[in-house]
Amino acid sequence: MDLASAQVLGAGLAAIGVGAASAGVGFVFGSFLQGAMRNPAAASQQQGTLYIGFAAAELLGLMAFAVAMIILYAR
């Protein structure tokens, strides 16, 4: 296996994290909506936690994308 094919393979494996981040964002919002439907009075208190979870999931996705691009284009 030469260097170019190893880079493409490594970047593809690193990009799996981008898809996992989208699943994480869906899980965060789904959990919030489920909790808000069960107890609407507590929904406003949980919004800060929602935004922190969203930001953490998006950060992991962006980091996975950055690593994939570094692997692909750095020599």
Coordinates of N, CA and C in Angstrom, one line a residue:
M1 N 0.8 -1.2 0.0 CA 0.0 0.0 0.0 C 0.9 1.2 0.0
D2 N 0.6 2.1 -0.9 CA 1.5 3.3 -1.0 C 0.9 4.4 -0.1
L3 N 1.6 5.5 0.0 CA 1.3 6.6 0.9 C -0.1 7.3 0.5
A4 N -0.3 7.5 -0.7 CA -1.6 8.1 -1.2 C -2.8 7.3 -0.8
S5 N -2.8 6.0 -1.0 CA -3.9 5.2 -0.6 C -4.1 5.1 0.9
A6 N -3.0 5.1 1.6 CA -3.1 5.1 3.1 C -3.7 6.4 3.6
Q7 N -3.3 7.5 3.0 CA -3.9 8.8 3.4 C -5.4 8.8 3.1
V8 N -5.8 8.4 2.0 CA -7.3 8.4 1.7 C -8.0 7.4 2.6
L9 N -7.4 6.3 2.9 CA -8.1 5.4 3.8 C -8.1 5.9 5.2
G10 N -7.1 6.6 5.7 CA -7.1 7.2 7.0 C -8.0 8.3 7.1
A11 N -8.1 9.1 6.1 CA -9.1 10.3 6.1 C -10.5 9.8 6.1
G12 N -10.8 8.7 5.4 CA -12.1 8.1 5.4 C -12.5 7.6 6.7
L13 N -11.5 6.9 7.4 CA -11.8 6.4 8.7 C -12.0 7.5 9.7
A14 N -11.2 8.6 9.6 CA -11.4 9.8 10.5 C -12.7 10.5 10.2
A15 N -13.2 10.5 9.0 CA -14.5 11.1 8.7 C -15.7 10.4 9.3
I16 N -15.5 9.2 9.7 CA -16.6 8.5 10.4 C -17.2 9.3 11.6
G17 N -16.3 10.0 12.2 CA -16.7 10.9 13.4 C -17.6 12.0 13.0
V18 N -17.6 12.4 11.8 CA -18.6 13.5 11.3 C -20.0 12.9 11.4
G19 N -20.1 11.7 10.9 CA -21.4 11.0 10.9 C -21.9 10.7 12.3
A20 N -20.9 10.3 13.2 CA -21.3 10.1 14.6 C -21.7 11.3 15.3
A21 N -21.1 12.5 14.9 CA -21.5 13.7 15.5 C -23.0 14.1 15.1
S22 N -23.3 13.8 13.9 CA -24.7 14.1 13.5 C -25.7 13.2 14.3
A23 N -25.3 12.0 14.5 CA -26.2 11.1 15.3 C -26.2 11.6 16.8
G24 N -25.1 12.2 17.3 CA -25.1 12.7 18.6 C -26.0 14.0 18.7
V25 N -26.0 14.8 17.7 CA -26.9 16.0 17.8 C -28.3 15.6 17.8
G26 N -28.6 14.6 17.0 CA -30.0 14.1 17.0 C -30.4 13.5 18.3
F27 N -29.5 12.8 18.9 CA -29.8 12.2 20.2 C -30.0 13.3 21.3
V28 N -29.2 14.3 21.3 CA -29.3 15.4 22.2 C -30.6 16.1 22.1
F29 N -31.0 16.5 20.9 CA -32.3 17.2 20.7 C -33.5 16.2 20.9
G30 N -33.3 15.0 20.6 CA -34.4 14.0 20.9 C -34.6 13.8 22.3
S31 N -33.6 13.7 23.1 CA -33.7 13.6 24.6 C -34.3 14.8 25.2
F32 N -33.9 16.0 24.7 CA -34.5 17.2 25.2 C -36.0 17.3 24.9
L33 N -36.4 17.0 23.7 CA -37.8 17.0 23.4 C -38.6 16.0 24.2
Q34 N -38.0 14.8 24.4 CA -38.7 13.8 25.2 C -38.9 14.3 26.6
G35 N -37.9 14.9 27.2 CA -38.0 15.5 28.5 C -38.9 16.6 28.6
A36 N -38.9 17.5 27.6 CA -39.8 18.6 27.6 C -41.3 18.2 27.4
M37 N -41.5 17.2 26.7 CA -42.9 16.7 26.6 C -43.4 16.0 27.9
R38 N -42.5 15.4 28.7 CA -42.9 14.8 29.9 C -43.1 15.9 31.0
N39 N -42.3 16.9 31.0 CA -42.4 17.9 32.0 C -42.2 19.3 31.4
P40 N -43.2 19.9 30.8 CA -43.0 21.2 30.1 C -42.5 22.3 31.0
A41 N -42.8 22.3 32.3 CA -42.4 23.3 33.2 C -40.9 23.4 33.4
A42 N -40.2 22.2 33.3 CA -38.8 22.2 33.5 C -38.0 22.4 32.2
A43 N -38.7 22.5 31.1 CA -38.0 22.6 29.8 C -37.1 23.9 29.7
S44 N -37.6 25.0 30.3 CA -36.8 26.2 30.2 C -35.5 26.1 31.1
Q45 N -35.5 25.3 32.1 CA -34.3 25.1 32.9 C -33.3 24.2 32.3
Q46 N -33.7 23.4 31.4 CA -32.8 22.4 30.7 C -32.3 23.0 29.4
Q47 N -32.7 24.2 29.0 CA -32.2 24.7 27.7 C -30.7 24.9 27.7
G48 N -30.1 25.3 28.8 CA -28.6 25.5 28.8 C -27.9 24.2 28.6
T49 N -28.4 23.1 29.2 CA -27.8 21.8 29.0 C -28.0 21.4 27.6
L50 N -29.1 21.7 27.0 CA -29.3 21.4 25.5 C -28.2 22.0 24.7
Y51 N -27.9 23.3 24.9 CA -27.0 24.0 24.1 C -25.5 23.5 24.3
I52 N -25.2 23.2 25.6 CA -23.9 22.6 25.9 C -23.7 21.3 25.2
G53 N -24.7 20.4 25.2 CA -24.7 19.1 24.5 C -24.6 19.3 23.0
F54 N -25.3 20.2 22.5 CA -25.2 20.5 21.1 C -23.8 21.0 20.7
A55 N -23.3 21.9 21.5 CA -21.9 22.4 21.2 C -20.9 21.3 21.3
A56 N -21.0 20.5 22.3 CA -20.0 19.4 22.4 C -20.1 18.4 21.2
A57 N -21.3 18.0 20.8 CA -21.4 17.1 19.7 C -20.9 17.7 18.4
E58 N -21.2 19.0 18.2 CA -20.7 19.7 17.0 C -19.2 19.8 17.0
L59 N -18.6 20.1 18.2 CA -17.2 20.2 18.3 C -16.5 19.0 17.9
L60 N -17.0 17.8 18.4 CA -16.4 16.6 18.0 C -16.5 16.3 16.5
G61 N -17.6 16.7 15.9 CA -17.7 16.5 14.5 C -16.7 17.4 13.7
L62 N -16.6 18.6 14.2 CA -15.6 19.5 13.5 C -14.2 19.1 13.7
M63 N -13.9 18.5 14.9 CA -12.5 18.0 15.1 C -12.2 16.8 14.2
A64 N -13.2 15.9 14.1 CA -13.1 14.8 13.2 C -12.9 15.2 11.7
F65 N -13.6 16.2 11.3 CA -13.4 16.8 10.0 C -12.0 17.4 9.8
A66 N -11.6 18.1 10.8 CA -10.2 18.7 10.7 C -9.1 17.6 10.7
V67 N -9.3 16.6 11.5 CA -8.3 15.5 11.4 C -8.3 14.8 10.1
A68 N -9.5 14.6 9.5 CA -9.6 14.0 8.2 C -8.9 14.8 7.1
M69 N -9.1 16.2 7.2 CA -8.4 17.0 6.2 C -6.9 17.1 6.4
I70 N -6.5 17.1 7.7 CA -5.0 17.1 7.9 C -4.4 15.8 7.4
I71 N -5.0 14.7 7.6 CA -4.5 13.4 7.2 C -4.5 13.4 5.6
L72 N -5.5 13.9 5.0 CA -5.6 13.9 3.6 C -4.6 14.8 2.8
Y73 N -4.4 16.0 3.4 CA -3.6 17.0 2.7 C -2.3 17.3 3.2
A74 N -2.0 16.9 4.4 CA -0.6 17.1 5.0 C 0.4 16.1 4.4
R75 N 1.5 16.5 4.1 CA 2.5 15.5 3.6 C 3.8 15.6 4.4

